[in-house]
């Protein structure tokens, strides 16, 4: 299959390396410096090269802020039979775009990234494939993710947003609160150092990505749940209530099973 990858960032080059031995792969990025170390892959910096390549599948690996712009930029150079695919963690605007674009499409979300995951060992990681979309496109990504030994879940666009609010908004919010009150420690404990590593990793992400994930319409409900439990824990500590503390800790241990 002729596959075009848009965006030569970490995820774009990851997919390029993954696919280039079994498919004819090209990667497009206007920044030629990012294309220097791509392996067994055609390297494009102009849109006319895309037209000549005539891809059968486009994987949009542009950053979340530019996902829709990237599609709009390359679409005039594609045949209508070309399958459009995104791997975006935020799906805002994508359902509406796909409905109008006239292309078959597939939308997935690899639930891992270069900040925390080891891209060479993904056996404990997950991926979401959106139920709406082209059948053959979904089969392609199911096969691909199965080869990586990922746990694959299928959700609608709406269900995806709900899952992301739970699996990303809760840890993002908790980490941001931790980072907002932390200060330098001359002799930090192990737990503190681990929290700091997570916080620094999170803050290395793009501001737009963090904002869009937290602006998910389901995030406020999750924050309310965090606030309720924080208020309960605060009251337990203020009153030195040993029995309630035991119950709270038991609840946490049960949740972590």
PDB file of C-alpha atoms in Angstrom:
ATOM      1  CA  UNK A   1       0.000   0.000   0.000  1.00  0.00           C
ATOM      2  CA  UNK A   2       1.167   3.559  -0.699  1.00  0.00           C
ATOM      3  CA  UNK A   3       1.017   5.378   2.619  1.00  0.00           C
ATOM      4  CA  UNK A   4       1.659   9.062   3.228  1.00  0.00           C
ATOM      5  CA  UNK A   5       2.467  10.247   6.746  1.00  0.00           C
ATOM      6  CA  UNK A   6       1.939  13.943   7.407  1.00  0.00           C
ATOM      7  CA  UNK A   7       4.252  15.324  10.080  1.00  0.00           C
ATOM      8  CA  UNK A   8       7.752  14.059  10.874  1.00  0.00           C
ATOM      9  CA  UNK A   9       7.538  14.447  14.633  1.00  0.00           C
ATOM     10  CA  UNK A  10       8.112  11.591  17.061  1.00  0.00           C
ATOM     11  CA  UNK A  11       4.825   9.814  16.317  1.00  0.00           C
ATOM     12  CA  UNK A  12       5.092  10.430  12.573  1.00  0.00           C
ATOM     13  CA  UNK A  13       8.565   8.911  12.366  1.00  0.00           C
ATOM     14  CA  UNK A  14       7.457   6.081  14.677  1.00  0.00           C
ATOM     15  CA  UNK A  15       4.698   5.117  12.231  1.00  0.00           C
ATOM     16  CA  UNK A  16       7.090   5.567   9.315  1.00  0.00           C
ATOM     17  CA  UNK A  17       9.613   3.141  10.824  1.00  0.00           C
ATOM     18  CA  UNK A  18       6.817   0.749  11.684  1.00  0.00           C
ATOM     19  CA  UNK A  19       5.320   0.624   8.186  1.00  0.00           C
ATOM     20  CA  UNK A  20       8.208   1.184   5.782  1.00  0.00           C
ATOM     21  CA  UNK A  21       9.329  -2.423   5.478  1.00  0.00           C
ATOM     22  CA  UNK A  22       5.938  -3.725   4.334  1.00  0.00           C
ATOM     23  CA  UNK A  23       4.534  -0.711   2.479  1.00  0.00           C
ATOM     24  CA  UNK A  24       5.694   2.090   0.213  1.00  0.00           C
ATOM     25  CA  UNK A  25       5.852   4.962   2.681  1.00  0.00           C
ATOM     26  CA  UNK A  26       6.355   8.679   2.162  1.00  0.00           C
ATOM     27  CA  UNK A  27       6.520  11.298   4.883  1.00  0.00           C
ATOM     28  CA  UNK A  28       5.703  14.972   4.347  1.00  0.00           C
ATOM     29  CA  UNK A  29       6.957  17.829   6.456  1.00  0.00           C
ATOM     30  CA  UNK A  30       7.758  21.391   5.447  1.00  0.00           C
ATOM     31  CA  UNK A  31      10.712  21.365   7.848  1.00  0.00           C
ATOM     32  CA  UNK A  32      13.389  19.459   5.930  1.00  0.00           C
ATOM     33  CA  UNK A  33      15.502  19.079   9.089  1.00  0.00           C
ATOM     34  CA  UNK A  34      12.918  16.689  10.530  1.00  0.00           C
ATOM     35  CA  UNK A  35      13.267  14.397   7.512  1.00  0.00           C
ATOM     36  CA  UNK A  36      17.014  13.840   7.846  1.00  0.00           C
ATOM     37  CA  UNK A  37      16.926  10.499   9.654  1.00  0.00           C
ATOM     38  CA  UNK A  38      13.831   8.794   8.228  1.00  0.00           C
ATOM     39  CA  UNK A  39      14.546   5.217   7.146  1.00  0.00           C
ATOM     40  CA  UNK A  40      13.492   3.510   3.883  1.00  0.00           C
ATOM     41  CA  UNK A  41      10.979   6.293   3.293  1.00  0.00           C
ATOM     42  CA  UNK A  42      10.342   8.851   0.561  1.00  0.00           C
ATOM     43  CA  UNK A  43      10.782  12.373   1.910  1.00  0.00           C
ATOM     44  CA  UNK A  44       8.460  15.107   0.641  1.00  0.00           C
ATOM     45  CA  UNK A  45       8.570  18.838   1.269  1.00  0.00           C
ATOM     46  CA  UNK A  46       6.191  19.945  -1.502  1.00  0.00           C
ATOM     47  CA  UNK A  47       2.497  19.250  -2.065  1.00  0.00           C
ATOM     48  CA  UNK A  48       3.030  18.385  -5.733  1.00  0.00           C
ATOM     49  CA  UNK A  49       5.098  15.404  -4.638  1.00  0.00           C
ATOM     50  CA  UNK A  50       2.028  14.159  -2.774  1.00  0.00           C
ATOM     51  CA  UNK A  51      -0.061  14.324  -5.944  1.00  0.00           C
ATOM     52  CA  UNK A  52       2.549  12.328  -7.883  1.00  0.00           C
ATOM     53  CA  UNK A  53       2.818   9.745  -5.097  1.00  0.00           C
ATOM     54  CA  UNK A  54      -0.983   9.261  -5.146  1.00  0.00           C
ATOM     55  CA  UNK A  55      -1.304   7.715  -1.660  1.00  0.00           C
ATOM     56  CA  UNK A  56      -3.952   5.132  -0.845  1.00  0.00           C
ATOM     57  CA  UNK A  57      -3.826   5.997   2.868  1.00  0.00           C
ATOM     58  CA  UNK A  58      -2.852   9.226   4.642  1.00  0.00           C
ATOM     59  CA  UNK A  59      -1.913   9.110   8.331  1.00  0.00           C
ATOM     60  CA  UNK A  60      -2.134  12.592   9.797  1.00  0.00           C
ATOM     61  CA  UNK A  61       0.507  12.806  12.528  1.00  0.00           C
ATOM     62  CA  UNK A  62       0.560  16.604  12.747  1.00  0.00           C
ATOM     63  CA  UNK A  63       0.289  18.065  16.235  1.00  0.00           C
ATOM     64  CA  UNK A  64      -3.247  18.371  17.583  1.00  0.00           C
ATOM     65  CA  UNK A  65      -3.347  22.111  16.933  1.00  0.00           C
ATOM     66  CA  UNK A  66      -2.765  21.563  13.202  1.00  0.00           C
ATOM     67  CA  UNK A  67      -4.605  18.278  12.514  1.00  0.00           C
ATOM     68  CA  UNK A  68      -7.502  19.872  10.646  1.00  0.00           C
ATOM     69  CA  UNK A  69      -5.255  22.401   8.899  1.00  0.00           C
ATOM     70  CA  UNK A  70      -3.015  19.585   7.671  1.00  0.00           C
ATOM     71  CA  UNK A  71      -5.976  17.711   6.202  1.00  0.00           C
ATOM     72  CA  UNK A  72      -7.260  20.871   4.505  1.00  0.00           C
ATOM     73  CA  UNK A  73      -3.804  21.559   3.048  1.00  0.00           C
ATOM     74  CA  UNK A  74      -3.229  18.154   1.450  1.00  0.00           C
ATOM     75  CA  UNK A  75      -6.794  17.177   0.512  1.00  0.00           C
ATOM     76  CA  UNK A  76      -6.751  18.927  -2.911  1.00  0.00           C
ATOM     77  CA  UNK A  77      -3.784  16.710  -3.884  1.00  0.00           C
ATOM     78  CA  UNK A  78      -5.509  13.416  -3.043  1.00  0.00           C
ATOM     79  CA  UNK A  79      -7.827  11.118  -4.966  1.00  0.00           C
ATOM     80  CA  UNK A  80     -11.272  10.750  -3.395  1.00  0.00           C
ATOM     81  CA  UNK A  81     -10.619   7.027  -2.829  1.00  0.00           C
ATOM     82  CA  UNK A  82      -7.691   7.817  -0.522  1.00  0.00           C
ATOM     83  CA  UNK A  83      -8.429   6.852   3.093  1.00  0.00           C
ATOM     84  CA  UNK A  84      -7.800   9.639   5.597  1.00  0.00           C
ATOM     85  CA  UNK A  85      -6.590   8.615   9.043  1.00  0.00           C
ATOM     86  CA  UNK A  86      -5.772  10.538  12.192  1.00  0.00           C
ATOM     87  CA  UNK A  87      -4.087   9.451  15.421  1.00  0.00           C
ATOM     88  CA  UNK A  88      -5.113  12.560  17.371  1.00  0.00           C
ATOM     89  CA  UNK A  89      -5.677  12.399  21.120  1.00  0.00           C
ATOM     90  CA  UNK A  90      -8.265  15.168  20.796  1.00  0.00           C
ATOM     91  CA  UNK A  91     -11.038  14.601  18.245  1.00  0.00           C
ATOM     92  CA  UNK A  92     -12.569  18.086  18.347  1.00  0.00           C
ATOM     93  CA  UNK A  93     -13.898  18.984  14.894  1.00  0.00           C
ATOM     94  CA  UNK A  94     -12.835  15.715  13.264  1.00  0.00           C
ATOM     95  CA  UNK A  95     -16.281  14.027  13.099  1.00  0.00           C
ATOM     96  CA  UNK A  96     -17.688  17.097  11.346  1.00  0.00           C
ATOM     97  CA  UNK A  97     -14.723  17.268   8.979  1.00  0.00           C
ATOM     98  CA  UNK A  98     -14.942  13.601   8.025  1.00  0.00           C
ATOM     99  CA  UNK A  99     -18.677  13.854   7.415  1.00  0.00           C
ATOM    100  CA  UNK A 100     -18.142  16.546   4.780  1.00  0.00           C
ATOM    101  CA  UNK A 101     -14.788  15.640   3.204  1.00  0.00           C
ATOM    102  CA  UNK A 102     -16.024  12.896   0.883  1.00  0.00           C
ATOM    103  CA  UNK A 103     -13.113  10.559   1.701  1.00  0.00           C
ATOM    104  CA  UNK A 104     -13.273   7.223   3.478  1.00  0.00           C
ATOM    105  CA  UNK A 105     -11.675   7.699   6.894  1.00  0.00           C
ATOM    106  CA  UNK A 106     -10.494   5.962  10.019  1.00  0.00           C
ATOM    107  CA  UNK A 107      -9.768   7.581  13.363  1.00  0.00           C
ATOM    108  CA  UNK A 108      -7.632   5.992  16.061  1.00  0.00           C
ATOM    109  CA  UNK A 109      -5.905   7.056  19.249  1.00  0.00           C
ATOM    110  CA  UNK A 110      -2.716   5.260  20.314  1.00  0.00           C
ATOM    111  CA  UNK A 111      -2.920   5.686  24.082  1.00  0.00           C
ATOM    112  CA  UNK A 112       0.801   6.136  24.450  1.00  0.00           C
ATOM    113  CA  UNK A 113       3.300   8.796  23.540  1.00  0.00           C
ATOM    114  CA  UNK A 114       7.031   9.394  23.398  1.00  0.00           C
ATOM    115  CA  UNK A 115       7.101  11.185  26.757  1.00  0.00           C
ATOM    116  CA  UNK A 116       6.360   8.188  28.984  1.00  0.00           C
ATOM    117  CA  UNK A 117       6.000   5.079  26.803  1.00  0.00           C
ATOM    118  CA  UNK A 118       8.834   3.004  25.421  1.00  0.00           C
ATOM    119  CA  UNK A 119       8.022   2.892  21.719  1.00  0.00           C
ATOM    120  CA  UNK A 120      10.144  -0.253  21.398  1.00  0.00           C
ATOM    121  CA  UNK A 121       8.006  -2.163  23.902  1.00  0.00           C
ATOM    122  CA  UNK A 122       4.276  -1.445  23.838  1.00  0.00           C
ATOM    123  CA  UNK A 123       2.894  -4.732  25.147  1.00  0.00           C
ATOM    124  CA  UNK A 124       1.270  -3.029  28.151  1.00  0.00           C
ATOM    125  CA  UNK A 125      -0.152  -0.101  26.190  1.00  0.00           C
ATOM    126  CA  UNK A 126      -3.583   0.523  24.670  1.00  0.00           C
ATOM    127  CA  UNK A 127      -5.108   1.893  21.499  1.00  0.00           C
ATOM    128  CA  UNK A 128      -8.593   3.120  20.635  1.00  0.00           C
ATOM    129  CA  UNK A 129     -10.187   2.656  17.221  1.00  0.00           C
ATOM    130  CA  UNK A 130     -13.257   4.798  16.558  1.00  0.00           C
ATOM    131  CA  UNK A 131     -16.276   2.754  15.490  1.00  0.00           C
ATOM    132  CA  UNK A 132     -17.380   5.289  12.907  1.00  0.00           C
ATOM    133  CA  UNK A 133     -15.312   5.087   9.763  1.00  0.00           C
ATOM    134  CA  UNK A 134     -14.227   2.937   6.846  1.00  0.00           C
ATOM    135  CA  UNK A 135     -14.258  -0.831   7.397  1.00  0.00           C
ATOM    136  CA  UNK A 136     -10.994  -1.501   5.555  1.00  0.00           C
ATOM    137  CA  UNK A 137      -9.310   1.394   7.315  1.00  0.00           C
ATOM    138  CA  UNK A 138     -10.274  -0.028  10.684  1.00  0.00           C
ATOM    139  CA  UNK A 139      -9.021  -3.497   9.670  1.00  0.00           C
ATOM    140  CA  UNK A 140      -5.673  -1.987   8.675  1.00  0.00           C
ATOM    141  CA  UNK A 141      -5.157  -0.383  12.097  1.00  0.00           C
ATOM    142  CA  UNK A 142      -6.471  -3.426  13.972  1.00  0.00           C
ATOM    143  CA  UNK A 143      -3.846  -5.554  12.247  1.00  0.00           C
ATOM    144  CA  UNK A 144      -1.145  -2.949  12.842  1.00  0.00           C
ATOM    145  CA  UNK A 145      -1.912  -2.485  16.529  1.00  0.00           C
ATOM    146  CA  UNK A 146      -2.239  -6.236  17.019  1.00  0.00           C
ATOM    147  CA  UNK A 147       1.306  -6.653  15.699  1.00  0.00           C
ATOM    148  CA  UNK A 148       2.419  -4.259  18.448  1.00  0.00           C
ATOM    149  CA  UNK A 149       0.551  -6.371  21.021  1.00  0.00           C
ATOM    150  CA  UNK A 150      -1.557  -3.391  22.034  1.00  0.00           C
ATOM    151  CA  UNK A 151      -4.836  -3.838  23.842  1.00  0.00           C
ATOM    152  CA  UNK A 152      -7.414  -2.531  21.339  1.00  0.00           C
ATOM    153  CA  UNK A 153     -10.736  -0.954  22.320  1.00  0.00           C
ATOM    154  CA  UNK A 154     -13.452   0.289  19.982  1.00  0.00           C
ATOM    155  CA  UNK A 155     -15.455   3.396  20.919  1.00  0.00           C
ATOM    156  CA  UNK A 156     -17.624   5.910  19.174  1.00  0.00           C
ATOM    157  CA  UNK A 157     -16.346   9.484  18.935  1.00  0.00           C
ATOM    158  CA  UNK A 158     -18.580  10.380  21.907  1.00  0.00           C
ATOM    159  CA  UNK A 159     -17.385   7.438  23.999  1.00  0.00           C
ATOM    160  CA  UNK A 160     -13.790   8.320  23.152  1.00  0.00           C
ATOM    161  CA  UNK A 161     -14.231  11.807  24.617  1.00  0.00           C
ATOM    162  CA  UNK A 162     -15.731  10.315  27.790  1.00  0.00           C
ATOM    163  CA  UNK A 163     -12.848   7.850  28.174  1.00  0.00           C
ATOM    164  CA  UNK A 164     -10.251  10.567  27.602  1.00  0.00           C
ATOM    165  CA  UNK A 165     -11.876  12.760  30.253  1.00  0.00           C
ATOM    166  CA  UNK A 166     -11.367   9.916  32.717  1.00  0.00           C
ATOM    167  CA  UNK A 167      -8.008   8.484  31.648  1.00  0.00           C
ATOM    168  CA  UNK A 168      -6.239  11.767  30.807  1.00  0.00           C
ATOM    169  CA  UNK A 169      -8.093  14.613  32.497  1.00  0.00           C
ATOM    170  CA  UNK A 170      -7.897  13.080  35.980  1.00  0.00           C
ATOM    171  CA  UNK A 171      -4.103  12.459  35.963  1.00  0.00           C
ATOM    172  CA  UNK A 172      -3.452  15.714  34.106  1.00  0.00           C
ATOM    173  CA  UNK A 173      -5.478  17.717  36.622  1.00  0.00           C
ATOM    174  CA  UNK A 174      -3.944  15.968  39.630  1.00  0.00           C
ATOM    175  CA  UNK A 175      -0.438  16.481  38.262  1.00  0.00           C
ATOM    176  CA  UNK A 176      -1.066  20.155  37.510  1.00  0.00           C
ATOM    177  CA  UNK A 177      -2.286  20.720  41.065  1.00  0.00           C
ATOM    178  CA  UNK A 178       0.790  18.935  42.429  1.00  0.00           C
ATOM    179  CA  UNK A 179       3.057  21.059  40.218  1.00  0.00           C
ATOM    180  CA  UNK A 180       1.311  24.269  41.214  1.00  0.00           C
ATOM    181  CA  UNK A 181       2.101  23.803  44.930  1.00  0.00           C
ATOM    182  CA  UNK A 182       5.473  22.048  44.783  1.00  0.00           C
ATOM    183  CA  UNK A 183       8.751  23.707  45.684  1.00  0.00           C
ATOM    184  CA  UNK A 184      12.413  22.745  45.619  1.00  0.00           C
ATOM    185  CA  UNK A 185      13.411  19.975  48.021  1.00  0.00           C
ATOM    186  CA  UNK A 186      17.013  19.504  49.123  1.00  0.00           C
ATOM    187  CA  UNK A 187      16.339  15.902  50.171  1.00  0.00           C
ATOM    188  CA  UNK A 188      13.278  14.683  48.226  1.00  0.00           C
ATOM    189  CA  UNK A 189      11.780  11.271  48.982  1.00  0.00           C
ATOM    190  CA  UNK A 190      11.291   8.567  46.365  1.00  0.00           C
ATOM    191  CA  UNK A 191       7.558   9.212  45.972  1.00  0.00           C
ATOM    192  CA  UNK A 192       8.140  12.940  45.581  1.00  0.00           C
ATOM    193  CA  UNK A 193      10.807  12.341  42.924  1.00  0.00           C
ATOM    194  CA  UNK A 194       8.465  10.068  40.983  1.00  0.00           C
ATOM    195  CA  UNK A 195       5.708  12.655  41.092  1.00  0.00           C
ATOM    196  CA  UNK A 196       8.190  15.281  39.916  1.00  0.00           C
ATOM    197  CA  UNK A 197       9.251  13.102  36.973  1.00  0.00           C
ATOM    198  CA  UNK A 198       5.610  12.718  35.921  1.00  0.00           C
ATOM    199  CA  UNK A 199       4.956  16.444  36.316  1.00  0.00           C
ATOM    200  CA  UNK A 200       8.023  17.422  34.287  1.00  0.00           C
ATOM    201  CA  UNK A 201       7.070  14.951  31.581  1.00  0.00           C
ATOM    202  CA  UNK A 202       3.553  16.359  31.431  1.00  0.00           C
ATOM    203  CA  UNK A 203       4.816  19.935  31.247  1.00  0.00           C
ATOM    204  CA  UNK A 204       7.054  19.034  28.315  1.00  0.00           C
ATOM    205  CA  UNK A 205       3.884  18.560  26.253  1.00  0.00           C
ATOM    206  CA  UNK A 206       2.499  21.305  24.037  1.00  0.00           C
ATOM    207  CA  UNK A 207       0.296  23.871  25.815  1.00  0.00           C
ATOM    208  CA  UNK A 208      -2.366  23.522  23.139  1.00  0.00           C
ATOM    209  CA  UNK A 209      -2.575  19.750  23.636  1.00  0.00           C
ATOM    210  CA  UNK A 210      -2.901  20.088  27.408  1.00  0.00           C
ATOM    211  CA  UNK A 211      -5.544  22.797  27.023  1.00  0.00           C
ATOM    212  CA  UNK A 212      -7.626  20.863  24.505  1.00  0.00           C
ATOM    213  CA  UNK A 213      -7.591  17.687  26.594  1.00  0.00           C
ATOM    214  CA  UNK A 214      -8.612  19.602  29.720  1.00  0.00           C
ATOM    215  CA  UNK A 215     -11.310  21.523  27.830  1.00  0.00           C
ATOM    216  CA  UNK A 216     -13.053  18.231  27.063  1.00  0.00           C
ATOM    217  CA  UNK A 217     -16.721  18.812  28.073  1.00  0.00           C
ATOM    218  CA  UNK A 218     -16.547  15.844  30.451  1.00  0.00           C
ATOM    219  CA  UNK A 219     -13.523  17.121  32.401  1.00  0.00           C
ATOM    220  CA  UNK A 220     -15.417  19.336  34.853  1.00  0.00           C
ATOM    221  CA  UNK A 221     -17.385  16.342  36.129  1.00  0.00           C
ATOM    222  CA  UNK A 222     -14.162  14.476  36.820  1.00  0.00           C
ATOM    223  CA  UNK A 223     -12.660  17.496  38.589  1.00  0.00           C
ATOM    224  CA  UNK A 224     -15.783  17.707  40.762  1.00  0.00           C
ATOM    225  CA  UNK A 225     -15.228  14.073  41.726  1.00  0.00           C
ATOM    226  CA  UNK A 226     -11.602  14.839  42.644  1.00  0.00           C
ATOM    227  CA  UNK A 227     -12.742  17.839  44.701  1.00  0.00           C
ATOM    228  CA  UNK A 228     -15.324  15.768  46.591  1.00  0.00           C
ATOM    229  CA  UNK A 229     -12.725  13.178  47.576  1.00  0.00           C
ATOM    230  CA  UNK A 230     -10.177  15.862  48.442  1.00  0.00           C
ATOM    231  CA  UNK A 231     -12.714  17.569  50.711  1.00  0.00           C
ATOM    232  CA  UNK A 232     -13.438  14.237  52.395  1.00  0.00           C
ATOM    233  CA  UNK A 233      -9.736  13.540  52.942  1.00  0.00           C
ATOM    234  CA  UNK A 234      -9.192  17.079  54.248  1.00  0.00           C
ATOM    235  CA  UNK A 235     -11.993  16.625  56.778  1.00  0.00           C
ATOM    236  CA  UNK A 236     -10.618  13.251  57.900  1.00  0.00           C
ATOM    237  CA  UNK A 237      -7.159  14.716  58.450  1.00  0.00           C
ATOM    238  CA  UNK A 238      -8.447  17.856  60.188  1.00  0.00           C
ATOM    239  CA  UNK A 239     -10.442  15.728  62.641  1.00  0.00           C
ATOM    240  CA  UNK A 240      -7.774  13.027  63.005  1.00  0.00           C
ATOM    241  CA  UNK A 241     -10.518  10.463  62.376  1.00  0.00           C
ATOM    242  CA  UNK A 242      -8.668   7.140  62.369  1.00  0.00           C
ATOM    243  CA  UNK A 243     -11.668   4.986  61.474  1.00  0.00           C
ATOM    244  CA  UNK A 244     -12.671   7.131  58.509  1.00  0.00           C
ATOM    245  CA  UNK A 245      -9.032   7.183  57.367  1.00  0.00           C
ATOM    246  CA  UNK A 246      -8.975   3.373  57.399  1.00  0.00           C
ATOM    247  CA  UNK A 247     -12.159   3.324  55.323  1.00  0.00           C
ATOM    248  CA  UNK A 248     -10.756   5.880  52.875  1.00  0.00           C
ATOM    249  CA  UNK A 249      -7.486   3.969  52.447  1.00  0.00           C
ATOM    250  CA  UNK A 250      -9.403   0.712  51.972  1.00  0.00           C
ATOM    251  CA  UNK A 251     -11.479   2.359  49.240  1.00  0.00           C
ATOM    252  CA  UNK A 252      -8.337   3.562  47.480  1.00  0.00           C
ATOM    253  CA  UNK A 253      -6.705   0.118  47.661  1.00  0.00           C
ATOM    254  CA  UNK A 254      -9.871  -1.445  46.247  1.00  0.00           C
ATOM    255  CA  UNK A 255      -9.904   1.034  43.362  1.00  0.00           C
ATOM    256  CA  UNK A 256      -6.288   0.209  42.534  1.00  0.00           C
ATOM    257  CA  UNK A 257      -6.829  -3.534  42.175  1.00  0.00           C
TER     258      UNK A 257
END
